[in-house]
mmCIF file of C-alpha atoms in Angstrom:
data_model
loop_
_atom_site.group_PDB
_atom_site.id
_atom_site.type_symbol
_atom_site.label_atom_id
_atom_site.label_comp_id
_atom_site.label_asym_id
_atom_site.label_seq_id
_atom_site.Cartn_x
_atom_site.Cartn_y
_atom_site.Cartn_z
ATOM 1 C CA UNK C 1 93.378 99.441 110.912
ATOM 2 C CA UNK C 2 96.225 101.315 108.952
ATOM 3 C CA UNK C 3 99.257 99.251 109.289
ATOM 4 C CA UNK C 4 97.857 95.914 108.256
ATOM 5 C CA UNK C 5 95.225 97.590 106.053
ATOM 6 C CA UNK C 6 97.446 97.239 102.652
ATOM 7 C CA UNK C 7 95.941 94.287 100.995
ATOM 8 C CA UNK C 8 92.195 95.464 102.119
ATOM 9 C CA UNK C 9 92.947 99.379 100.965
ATOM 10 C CA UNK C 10 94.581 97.969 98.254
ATOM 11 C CA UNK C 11 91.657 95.825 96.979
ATOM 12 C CA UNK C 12 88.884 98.408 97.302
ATOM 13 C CA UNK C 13 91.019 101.107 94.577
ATOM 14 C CA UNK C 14 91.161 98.029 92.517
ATOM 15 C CA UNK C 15 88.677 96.671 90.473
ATOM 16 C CA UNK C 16 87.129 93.265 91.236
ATOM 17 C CA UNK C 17 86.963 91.101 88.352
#
């Protein structure tokens, strides 16, 4: 967790549609 965390940090500051 941290390194290949970008696409799952990345989806939780974004909104899901």
């Amino acid at each position: 967790m941290g390194v290949s965390n970008t696409s799952i940090d990345f989806d939780q500051k974004l909104p899901k549609e």
